[in-house]
Amino acid sequence: MTGSAQFTPAVPEPRYEVFHTDCPARAVLGHVTSRWGVWILISLRDKELRFFELRESIQGISEKMLAQSLRALVEDGLVWRRVEPTTPPQVTYGLTEFGQEVREPLDDLFDRITQRLGSR
């Protein structure tokens, strides 16, 4: 086959079995949709925030739950964490590209709910 393009079969993306308890996608989805995960992602949608700013923006969250939720979202690759070597350390959080992609449908859901509540 001289002069023609070579056919390379597409390799299918791995399919995750999200209903199985050991599925990695299930763990990430659990962190995103946890009680506080949604609020963290929505809070970080427009800008990066320091830990105390996040705590103040999400009423009702304890420091312990914020720290645990952020740790999980960082490990999942949804949120980045930057530590400034000051006393005390200044820790800033923001959304990764993956976090932005996951946040978009959450914004749509949030907007639909608030619009519906406003029309009552």
Short mmCIF file of C-alpha atoms in Angstrom, two decimals:
data_model
loop_
_atom_site.label_atom_id
_atom_site.label_comp_id
_atom_site.label_asym_id
_atom_site.label_seq_id
_atom_site.Cartn_x
_atom_site.Cartn_y
_atom_site.Cartn_z
CA MET A 1 0.00 0.00 0.00
CA THR A 2 2.29 2.71 -1.20
CA GLY A 3 1.10 6.29 -0.94
CA SER A 4 -2.00 5.54 1.14
CA ALA A 5 -2.74 6.32 4.75
CA GLN A 6 -2.26 3.47 7.14
CA PHE A 7 -5.35 2.44 9.11
CA THR A 8 -4.89 2.35 12.84
CA PRO A 9 -7.83 0.84 14.70
CA ALA A 10 -9.16 2.98 17.54
CA VAL A 11 -8.40 1.63 20.98
CA PRO A 12 -11.55 1.83 23.09
CA GLU A 13 -11.40 3.82 26.31
CA PRO A 14 -11.47 1.63 29.41
CA ARG A 15 -15.02 1.17 30.65
CA TYR A 16 -15.40 1.48 34.38
CA GLU A 17 -17.90 -0.63 36.24
CA VAL A 18 -19.19 2.15 38.49
CA PHE A 19 -21.60 -0.14 40.31
CA HIS A 20 -18.72 -2.25 41.63
CA THR A 21 -17.38 -1.09 44.98
CA ASP A 22 -13.74 -1.31 43.87
CA CYS A 23 -14.20 0.94 40.80
CA PRO A 24 -11.87 3.98 40.91
CA ALA A 25 -14.44 6.13 39.09
CA ARG A 26 -16.94 5.36 41.84
CA ALA A 27 -14.57 6.72 44.48
CA VAL A 28 -14.02 9.97 42.55
CA LEU A 29 -17.75 10.37 41.95
CA GLY A 30 -18.32 9.82 45.67
CA HIS A 31 -15.89 12.62 46.52
CA VAL A 32 -17.43 15.00 43.98
CA THR A 33 -21.00 14.35 45.08
CA SER A 34 -20.26 14.18 48.79
CA ARG A 35 -21.99 16.64 51.08
CA TRP A 36 -19.12 19.11 50.80
CA GLY A 37 -17.43 18.17 47.51
CA VAL A 38 -20.07 19.90 45.40
CA TRP A 39 -19.79 23.11 47.41
CA ILE A 40 -16.00 23.13 47.22
CA LEU A 41 -16.04 22.73 43.43
CA ILE A 42 -18.67 25.43 43.01
CA SER A 43 -16.78 27.79 45.37
CA LEU A 44 -13.61 27.40 43.32
CA ARG A 45 -15.34 27.92 39.96
CA ASP A 46 -14.23 31.51 39.39
CA LYS A 47 -11.03 31.87 41.38
CA GLU A 48 -8.49 30.24 43.58
CA LEU A 49 -9.11 30.56 47.31
CA ARG A 50 -7.13 30.16 50.47
CA PHE A 51 -8.26 27.63 53.05
CA PHE A 52 -9.88 30.21 55.35
CA GLU A 53 -11.69 31.82 52.38
CA LEU A 54 -13.15 28.47 51.42
CA ARG A 55 -14.20 27.84 55.01
CA GLU A 56 -15.95 31.23 55.15
CA SER A 57 -17.64 30.77 51.77
CA ILE A 58 -19.15 27.38 52.65
CA GLN A 59 -21.31 27.95 55.70
CA GLY A 60 -21.68 24.97 58.00
CA ILE A 61 -18.48 23.14 57.07
CA SER A 62 -16.01 22.40 59.84
CA GLU A 63 -12.27 22.81 59.35
CA LYS A 64 -11.88 19.05 59.72
CA MET A 65 -14.43 18.25 56.99
CA LEU A 66 -13.02 20.94 54.69
CA ALA A 67 -9.50 19.55 55.11
CA GLN A 68 -10.67 15.95 54.51
CA SER A 69 -12.75 16.88 51.47
CA LEU A 70 -9.97 18.98 49.95
CA ARG A 71 -7.45 16.19 50.52
CA ALA A 72 -9.68 13.73 48.63
CA LEU A 73 -10.33 16.17 45.76
CA VAL A 74 -6.59 16.89 45.46
CA GLU A 75 -5.80 13.16 45.39
CA ASP A 76 -8.45 12.68 42.69
CA GLY A 77 -6.82 15.38 40.55
CA LEU A 78 -9.79 17.76 40.66
CA VAL A 79 -8.21 20.43 42.86
CA TRP A 80 -4.62 21.69 43.06
CA ARG A 81 -2.97 22.83 46.28
CA ARG A 82 -0.19 25.39 46.64
CA VAL A 83 1.61 26.02 49.94
CA GLU A 84 3.47 29.30 50.52
CA PRO A 85 6.37 28.79 52.95
CA THR A 86 5.30 31.50 55.41
CA THR A 87 4.50 31.41 59.10
CA PRO A 88 1.79 30.21 59.29
CA PRO A 89 1.79 28.54 55.86
CA GLN A 90 -0.59 30.07 53.32
CA VAL A 91 -2.42 27.30 51.47
CA THR A 92 -4.28 28.13 48.28
CA TYR A 93 -6.60 25.87 46.29
CA GLY A 94 -7.93 25.98 42.73
CA LEU A 95 -9.50 23.74 40.13
CA THR A 96 -7.42 21.67 37.77
CA GLU A 97 -8.52 21.28 34.16
CA PHE A 98 -10.25 18.04 35.17
CA GLY A 99 -11.92 19.86 38.07
CA GLN A 100 -13.21 22.56 35.70
CA GLU A 101 -14.67 19.88 33.42
CA VAL A 102 -16.43 18.16 36.33
CA ARG A 103 -17.64 21.46 37.79
CA GLU A 104 -19.46 22.60 34.62
CA PRO A 105 -22.42 20.20 34.93
CA LEU A 106 -22.60 20.98 38.65
CA ASP A 107 -22.98 24.66 37.77
CA ASP A 108 -25.79 23.78 35.36
CA LEU A 109 -27.53 21.74 38.05
CA PHE A 110 -27.07 24.49 40.64
CA ASP A 111 -28.37 27.16 38.22
CA ARG A 112 -31.44 25.09 37.30
CA ILE A 113 -32.32 24.52 40.94
CA THR A 114 -31.91 28.17 41.93
CA GLN A 115 -33.89 29.35 38.87
CA ARG A 116 -36.71 26.94 39.69
CA LEU A 117 -36.78 28.06 43.32
CA GLY A 118 -36.86 31.69 42.19
CA SER A 119 -39.94 31.09 40.04
CA ARG A 120 -42.08 29.79 42.90
#
